[in-house]
Short mmCIF file of C-alpha atoms in Angstrom, two decimals:
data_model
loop_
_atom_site.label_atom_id
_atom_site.label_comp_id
_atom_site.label_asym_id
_atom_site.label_seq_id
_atom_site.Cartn_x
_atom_site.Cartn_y
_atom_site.Cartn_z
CA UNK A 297 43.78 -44.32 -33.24
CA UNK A 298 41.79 -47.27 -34.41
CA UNK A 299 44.45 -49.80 -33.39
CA UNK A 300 42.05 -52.96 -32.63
CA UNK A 301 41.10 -52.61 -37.01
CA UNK A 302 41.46 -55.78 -38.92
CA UNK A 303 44.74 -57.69 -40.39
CA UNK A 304 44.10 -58.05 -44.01
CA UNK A 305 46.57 -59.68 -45.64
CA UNK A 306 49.10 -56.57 -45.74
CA UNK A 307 52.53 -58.49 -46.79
CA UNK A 308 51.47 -57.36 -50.05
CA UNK A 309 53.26 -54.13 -49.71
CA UNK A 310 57.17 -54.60 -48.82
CA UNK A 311 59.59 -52.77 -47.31
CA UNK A 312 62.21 -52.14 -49.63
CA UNK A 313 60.98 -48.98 -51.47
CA UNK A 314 59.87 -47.71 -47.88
CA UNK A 315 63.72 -48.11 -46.74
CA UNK A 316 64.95 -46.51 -49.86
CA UNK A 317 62.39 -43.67 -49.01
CA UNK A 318 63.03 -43.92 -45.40
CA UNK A 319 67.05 -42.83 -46.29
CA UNK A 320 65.72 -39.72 -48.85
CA UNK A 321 63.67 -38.71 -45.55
CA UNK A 322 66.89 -39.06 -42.97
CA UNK A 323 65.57 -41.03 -40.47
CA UNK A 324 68.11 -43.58 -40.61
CA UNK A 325 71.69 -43.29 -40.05
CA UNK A 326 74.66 -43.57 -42.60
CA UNK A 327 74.13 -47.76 -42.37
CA UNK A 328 70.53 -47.21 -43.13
CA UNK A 329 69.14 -48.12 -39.71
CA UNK A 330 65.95 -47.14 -37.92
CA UNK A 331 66.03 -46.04 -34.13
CA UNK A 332 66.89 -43.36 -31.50
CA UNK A 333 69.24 -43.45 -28.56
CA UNK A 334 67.36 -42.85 -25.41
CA UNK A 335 69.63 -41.81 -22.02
CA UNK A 336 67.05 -42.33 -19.35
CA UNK A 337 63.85 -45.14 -19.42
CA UNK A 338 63.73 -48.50 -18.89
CA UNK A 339 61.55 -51.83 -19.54
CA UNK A 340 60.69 -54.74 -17.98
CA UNK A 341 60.66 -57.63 -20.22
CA UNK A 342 58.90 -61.18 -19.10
CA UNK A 343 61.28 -64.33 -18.76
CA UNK A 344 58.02 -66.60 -19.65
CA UNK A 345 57.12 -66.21 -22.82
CA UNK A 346 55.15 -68.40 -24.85
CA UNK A 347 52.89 -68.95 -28.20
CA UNK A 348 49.90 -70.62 -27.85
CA UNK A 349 48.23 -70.15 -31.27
CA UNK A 350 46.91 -67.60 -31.96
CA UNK A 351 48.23 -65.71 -29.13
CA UNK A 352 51.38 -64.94 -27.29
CA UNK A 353 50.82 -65.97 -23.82
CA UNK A 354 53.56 -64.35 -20.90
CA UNK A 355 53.62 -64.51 -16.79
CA UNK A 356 56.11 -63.57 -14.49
CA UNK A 357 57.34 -66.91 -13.50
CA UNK A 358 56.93 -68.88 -10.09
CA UNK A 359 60.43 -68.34 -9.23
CA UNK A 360 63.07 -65.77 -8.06
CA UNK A 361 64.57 -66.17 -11.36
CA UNK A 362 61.52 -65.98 -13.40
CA UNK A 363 61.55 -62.73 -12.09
CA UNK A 364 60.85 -60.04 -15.39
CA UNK A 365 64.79 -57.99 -16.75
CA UNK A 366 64.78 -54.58 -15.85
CA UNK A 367 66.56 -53.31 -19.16
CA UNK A 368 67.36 -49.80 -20.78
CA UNK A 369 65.36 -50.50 -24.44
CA UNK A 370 67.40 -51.44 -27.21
CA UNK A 371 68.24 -48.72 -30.04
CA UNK A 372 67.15 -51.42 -32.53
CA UNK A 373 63.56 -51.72 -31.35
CA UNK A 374 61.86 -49.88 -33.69
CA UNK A 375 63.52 -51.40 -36.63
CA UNK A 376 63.31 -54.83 -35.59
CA UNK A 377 59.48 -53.97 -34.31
CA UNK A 378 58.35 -52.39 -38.29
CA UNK A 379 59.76 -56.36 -39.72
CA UNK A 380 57.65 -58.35 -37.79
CA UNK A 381 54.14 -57.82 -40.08
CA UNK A 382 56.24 -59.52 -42.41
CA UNK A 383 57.40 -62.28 -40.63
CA UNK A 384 55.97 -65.52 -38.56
CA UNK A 385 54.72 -65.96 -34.92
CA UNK A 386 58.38 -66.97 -34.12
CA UNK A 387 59.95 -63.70 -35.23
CA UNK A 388 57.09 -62.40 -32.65
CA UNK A 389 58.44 -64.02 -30.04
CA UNK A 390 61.78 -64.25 -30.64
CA UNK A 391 61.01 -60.02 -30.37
CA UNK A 392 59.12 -60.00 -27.44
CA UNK A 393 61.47 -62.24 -25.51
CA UNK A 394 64.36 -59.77 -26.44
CA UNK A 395 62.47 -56.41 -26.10
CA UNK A 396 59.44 -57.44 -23.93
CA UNK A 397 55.34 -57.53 -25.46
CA UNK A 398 53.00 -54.72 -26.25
CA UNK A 399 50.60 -55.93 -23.00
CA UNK A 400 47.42 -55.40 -24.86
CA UNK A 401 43.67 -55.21 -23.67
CA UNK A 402 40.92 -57.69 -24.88
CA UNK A 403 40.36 -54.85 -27.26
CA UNK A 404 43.63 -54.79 -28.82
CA UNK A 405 44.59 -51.32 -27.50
CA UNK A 406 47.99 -51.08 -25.50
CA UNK A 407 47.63 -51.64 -21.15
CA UNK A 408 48.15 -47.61 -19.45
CA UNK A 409 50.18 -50.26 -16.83
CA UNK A 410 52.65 -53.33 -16.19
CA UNK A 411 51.05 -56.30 -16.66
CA UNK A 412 52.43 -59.08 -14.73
CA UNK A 413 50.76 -61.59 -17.02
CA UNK A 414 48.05 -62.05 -19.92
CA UNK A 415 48.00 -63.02 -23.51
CA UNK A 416 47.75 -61.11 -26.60
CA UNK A 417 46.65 -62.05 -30.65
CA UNK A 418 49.27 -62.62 -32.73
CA UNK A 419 47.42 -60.75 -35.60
CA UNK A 420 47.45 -57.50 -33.17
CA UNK A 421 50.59 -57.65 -33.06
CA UNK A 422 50.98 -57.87 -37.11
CA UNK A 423 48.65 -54.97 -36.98
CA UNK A 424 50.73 -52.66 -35.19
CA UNK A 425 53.89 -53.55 -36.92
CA UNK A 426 52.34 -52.52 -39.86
CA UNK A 427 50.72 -49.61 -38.41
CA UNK A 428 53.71 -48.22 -37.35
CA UNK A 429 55.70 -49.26 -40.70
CA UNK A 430 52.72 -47.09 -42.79
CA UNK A 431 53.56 -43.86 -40.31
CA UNK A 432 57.25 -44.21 -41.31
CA UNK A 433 56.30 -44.57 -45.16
CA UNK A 434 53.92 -41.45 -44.73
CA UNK A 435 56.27 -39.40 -43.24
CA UNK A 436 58.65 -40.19 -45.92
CA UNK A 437 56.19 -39.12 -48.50
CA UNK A 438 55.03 -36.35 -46.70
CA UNK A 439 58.59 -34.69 -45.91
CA UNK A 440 59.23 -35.10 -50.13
CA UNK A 441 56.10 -32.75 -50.62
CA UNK A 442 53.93 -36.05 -51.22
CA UNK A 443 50.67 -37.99 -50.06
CA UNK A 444 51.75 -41.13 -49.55
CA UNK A 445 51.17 -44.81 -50.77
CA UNK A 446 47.22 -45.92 -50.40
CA UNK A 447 48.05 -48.68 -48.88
CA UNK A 448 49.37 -47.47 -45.68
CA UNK A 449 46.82 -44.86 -45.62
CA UNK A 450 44.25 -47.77 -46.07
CA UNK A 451 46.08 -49.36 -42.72
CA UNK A 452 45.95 -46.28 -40.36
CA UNK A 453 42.02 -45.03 -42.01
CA UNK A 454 40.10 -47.26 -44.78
CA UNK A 455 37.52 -44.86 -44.96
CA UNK A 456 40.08 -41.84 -46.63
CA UNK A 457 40.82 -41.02 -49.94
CA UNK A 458 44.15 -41.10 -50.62
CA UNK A 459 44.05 -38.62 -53.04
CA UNK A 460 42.52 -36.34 -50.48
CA UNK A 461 40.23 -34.61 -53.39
CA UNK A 462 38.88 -31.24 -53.19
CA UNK A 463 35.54 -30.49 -51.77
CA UNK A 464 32.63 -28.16 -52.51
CA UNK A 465 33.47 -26.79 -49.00
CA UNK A 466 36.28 -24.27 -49.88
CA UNK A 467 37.28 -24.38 -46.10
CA UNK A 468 38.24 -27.92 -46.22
CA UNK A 469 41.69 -28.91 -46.76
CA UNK A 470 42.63 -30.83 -49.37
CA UNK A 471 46.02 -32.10 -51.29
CA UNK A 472 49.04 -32.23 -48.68
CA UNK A 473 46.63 -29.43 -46.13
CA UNK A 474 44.71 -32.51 -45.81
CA UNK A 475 47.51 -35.25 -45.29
CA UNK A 476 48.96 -33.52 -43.37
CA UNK A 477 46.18 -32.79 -40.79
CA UNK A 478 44.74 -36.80 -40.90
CA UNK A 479 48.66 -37.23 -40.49
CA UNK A 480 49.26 -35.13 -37.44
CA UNK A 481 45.83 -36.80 -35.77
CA UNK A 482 47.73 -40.28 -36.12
CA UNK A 483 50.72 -38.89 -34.48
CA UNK A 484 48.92 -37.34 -31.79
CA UNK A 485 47.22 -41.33 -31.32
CA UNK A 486 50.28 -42.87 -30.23
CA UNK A 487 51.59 -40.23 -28.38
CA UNK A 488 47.97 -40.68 -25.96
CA UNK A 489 48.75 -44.55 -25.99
CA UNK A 490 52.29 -44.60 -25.60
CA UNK A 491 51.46 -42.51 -22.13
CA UNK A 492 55.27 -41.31 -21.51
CA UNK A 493 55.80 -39.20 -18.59
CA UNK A 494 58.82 -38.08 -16.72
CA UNK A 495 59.78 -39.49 -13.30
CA UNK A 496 62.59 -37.97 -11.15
CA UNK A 497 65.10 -39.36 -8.71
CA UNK A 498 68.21 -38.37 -6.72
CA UNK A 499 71.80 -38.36 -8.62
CA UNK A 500 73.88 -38.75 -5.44
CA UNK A 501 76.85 -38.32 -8.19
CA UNK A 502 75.69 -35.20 -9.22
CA UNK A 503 74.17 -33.99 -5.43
CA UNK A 504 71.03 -33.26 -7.71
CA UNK A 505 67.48 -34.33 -8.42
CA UNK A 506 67.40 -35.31 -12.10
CA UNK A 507 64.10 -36.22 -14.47
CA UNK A 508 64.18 -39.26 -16.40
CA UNK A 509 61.81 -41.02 -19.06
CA UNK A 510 58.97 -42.79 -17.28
CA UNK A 511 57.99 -45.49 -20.00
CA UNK A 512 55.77 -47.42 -17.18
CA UNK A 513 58.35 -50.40 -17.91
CA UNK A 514 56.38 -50.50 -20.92
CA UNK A 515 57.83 -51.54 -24.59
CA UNK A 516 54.46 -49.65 -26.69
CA UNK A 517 55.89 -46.40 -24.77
CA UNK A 518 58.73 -46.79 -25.79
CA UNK A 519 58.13 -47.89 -29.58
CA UNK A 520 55.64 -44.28 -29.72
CA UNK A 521 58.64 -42.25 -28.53
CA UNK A 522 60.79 -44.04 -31.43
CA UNK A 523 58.33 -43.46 -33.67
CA UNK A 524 57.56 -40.01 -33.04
CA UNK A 525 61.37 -38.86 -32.56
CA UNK A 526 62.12 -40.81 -36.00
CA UNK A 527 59.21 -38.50 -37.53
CA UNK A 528 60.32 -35.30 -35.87
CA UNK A 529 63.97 -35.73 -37.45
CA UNK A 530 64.89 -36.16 -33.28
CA UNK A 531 68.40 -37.47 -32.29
CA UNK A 532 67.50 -37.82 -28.83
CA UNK A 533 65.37 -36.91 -25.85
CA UNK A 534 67.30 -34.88 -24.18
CA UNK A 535 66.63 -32.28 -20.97
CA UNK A 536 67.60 -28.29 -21.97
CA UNK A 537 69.70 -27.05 -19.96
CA UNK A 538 68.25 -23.18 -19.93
CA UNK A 539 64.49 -24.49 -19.89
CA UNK A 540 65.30 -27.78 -18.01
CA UNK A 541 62.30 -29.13 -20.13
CA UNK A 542 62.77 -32.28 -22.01
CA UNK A 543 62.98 -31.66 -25.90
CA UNK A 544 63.62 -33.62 -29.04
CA UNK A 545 66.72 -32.59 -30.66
CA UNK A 546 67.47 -32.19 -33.93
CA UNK A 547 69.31 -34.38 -35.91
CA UNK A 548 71.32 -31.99 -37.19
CA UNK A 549 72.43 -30.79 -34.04
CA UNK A 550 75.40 -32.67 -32.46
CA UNK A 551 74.72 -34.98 -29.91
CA UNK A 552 76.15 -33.28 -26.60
CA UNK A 553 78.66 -35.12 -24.89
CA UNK A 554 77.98 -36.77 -21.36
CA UNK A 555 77.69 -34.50 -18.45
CA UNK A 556 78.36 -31.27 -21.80
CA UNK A 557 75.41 -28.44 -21.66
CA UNK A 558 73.07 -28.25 -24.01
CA UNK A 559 69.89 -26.29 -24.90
CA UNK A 560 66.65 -26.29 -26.64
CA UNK A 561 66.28 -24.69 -30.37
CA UNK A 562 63.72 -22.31 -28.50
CA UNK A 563 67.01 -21.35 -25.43
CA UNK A 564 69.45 -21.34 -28.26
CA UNK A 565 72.71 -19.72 -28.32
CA UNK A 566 71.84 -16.57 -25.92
CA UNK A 567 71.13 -19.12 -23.24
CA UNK A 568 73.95 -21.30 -24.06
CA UNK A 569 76.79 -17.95 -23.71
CA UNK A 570 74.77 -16.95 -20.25
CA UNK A 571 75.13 -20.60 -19.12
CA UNK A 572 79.05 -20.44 -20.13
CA UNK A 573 79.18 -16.85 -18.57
CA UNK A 574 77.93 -18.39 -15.05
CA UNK A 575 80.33 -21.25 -15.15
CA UNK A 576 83.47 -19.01 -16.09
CA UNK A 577 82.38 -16.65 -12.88
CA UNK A 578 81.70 -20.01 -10.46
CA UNK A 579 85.28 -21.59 -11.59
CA UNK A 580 86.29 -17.52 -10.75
CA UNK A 581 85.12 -17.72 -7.37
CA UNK A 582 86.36 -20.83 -6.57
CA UNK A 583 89.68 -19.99 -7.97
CA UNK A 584 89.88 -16.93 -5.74
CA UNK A 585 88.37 -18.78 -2.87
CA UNK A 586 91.21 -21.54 -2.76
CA UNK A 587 94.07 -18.93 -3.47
CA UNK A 588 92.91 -16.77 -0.34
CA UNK A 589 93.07 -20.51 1.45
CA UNK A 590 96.79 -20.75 0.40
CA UNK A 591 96.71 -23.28 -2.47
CA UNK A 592 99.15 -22.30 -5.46
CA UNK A 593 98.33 -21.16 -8.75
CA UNK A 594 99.01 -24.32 -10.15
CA UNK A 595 97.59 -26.60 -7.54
CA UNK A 596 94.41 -24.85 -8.31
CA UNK A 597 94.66 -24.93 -12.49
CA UNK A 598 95.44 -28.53 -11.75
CA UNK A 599 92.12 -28.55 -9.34
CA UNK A 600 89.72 -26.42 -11.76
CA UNK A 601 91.03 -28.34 -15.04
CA UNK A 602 92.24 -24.46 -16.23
CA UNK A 603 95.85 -23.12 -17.48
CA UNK A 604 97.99 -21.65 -15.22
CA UNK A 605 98.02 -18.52 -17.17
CA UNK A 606 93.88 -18.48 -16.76
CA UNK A 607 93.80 -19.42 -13.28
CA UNK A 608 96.83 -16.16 -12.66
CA UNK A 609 95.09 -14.15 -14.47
CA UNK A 610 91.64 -14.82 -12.26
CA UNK A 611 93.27 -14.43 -8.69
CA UNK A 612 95.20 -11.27 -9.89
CA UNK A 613 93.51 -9.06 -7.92
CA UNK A 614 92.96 -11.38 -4.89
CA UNK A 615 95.04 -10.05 -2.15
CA UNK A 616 96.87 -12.42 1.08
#
């Protein structure tokens, strides 16, 4: 992912037949906005943030409350972050100051760490933008069984074809084979940058250990896993509860309620009725267990959050 390339002068191409496509495709919502809600993850955005042309110049302060915000990244940062190609070095920092900077290398290519301090070109950061605005249109394309604009091709590869032409090798795809496959390569490029891990920690409200999003208090993690749930048709990172692997879940799908079960397209429903089996027999056993101990039916249907009738009908054969 060749994300030190050139800026050349790509306002030409605006964004209002990419939104219109970006709706066909469903990755925005009914108001026609971009982003995904993440549960876990956080950020650490700089306090001292600067421009001094043509960079954008941060540091972590000299006081206690220069200190950087831990925050939990905005659901807006992908939409606000495709703009700012067509905007000015104060939309830049009027972004990074609300959603923290990319923390690039001399070369361009986003830090694999915090950066306490540094400076970054202004013109990267246009770069990016429109990098990641050209992935958005191509995947729009792409899910209506076509190749895409040449101009945001021309942004993530110069040297392809557009047209991706058949060749005298047979064996070589062509047509959509071929966008496709140049497609999926780009994908896989911010996934490597974005570096997103999982970290875990103790839920003493739970009495469990419990994995969370590790973006490395990084905002370009968290702008790949945007950009790659947005593309996948993902509501969500969210952790299955039959797997207890993290997956992307459809959009489709409705979003499970806090503390609510949920499972993987790959667990599906099987696991989901053996997970409800297993709670029904636990709320059994405690039912049974607190009735040998004395407490009335409806002390414990009060207790489990069950009917009376349900709870009478558990401890039926439960003898004092």
């Amino acid at each position: 992912m060749g994300l030190a390339m050139g800026f050349d002068d790509m306002r030409q191409y605006g964004l209002s037949m990419a939104n219109r496509d970006w709706d066909i495709a469903g990755f925005t919502d009914s108001l026609g906005r971009l982003g995904k809600p993440f549960d876990t993850g956080r950020v650490l955005v700089h306090r001292s943030i600067r421009i001094q042309e043509p960079y954008l110049v941060w540091d972590s302060g000299k006081t206690h409350d220069d200190e950087p915000r831990d925050l939990k990244p905005s659901k807006s940062v992908l939409e606000d972050f495709v703009k700012l190609w067509q905007g000015d070095a104060e939309a830049i920092l009027r972004y990074a100051r609300k959603h923290g900077v990319l923390m690039l290398d001399e070369e361009g290519k986003p830090s694999s760490h915090w950066i306490p301090q540094g400076r970054e070109h202004l013109e990267r950061w246009c770069f990016i933008s429109r990098r990641a605005c050209a992935v958005l249109n191509i995947a729009a394309a792409l899910a209506q069984g076509k190749l895409g604009p040449a101009e945001d091709w021309n942004v993530i590869d110069s040297s392809l074809d557009a047209s991706f032409p058949k060749s005298k090798n047979r064996s070589t795809p062509h047509g959509l084979s071929a966008a496709r496959m140049h497609f999926q390569s780009e994908l896989e490029g911010w996934a490597e940058l974005g570096r997103i891990t999982l970290s875990i920690r103790r839920d003493n409200r739970r009495n469990a250990w419990v994995t969370e999003i590790d973006f490395g208090s990084r905002l370009f993690a968290v702008l790949a896993l945007q950009l790659l749930l947005t593309v996948a048709d993902g509501d969500g990172l969210y952790k299955c509860d039959g797997c207890k692997l993290h997956y992307a879940r459809p959009r489709q799908l409705k979003r499970p309620k806090p503390g609510q079960s949920n499972f993987c397209p790959q667990c599906g429903r099987q696991a989901a009725l053996r997970h409800a089996d297993l709670r029904r027999k636990s709320r059994m056993r405690q039912a049974r267990q607190l009735y040998g101990e004395g407490m009335s039916v409806v002390g414990i249907a009060d207790r489990l959050k069950a009917t009376p009738a349900t709870v009478g009908h558990w401890v039926k054969l439960v003898r004092r």
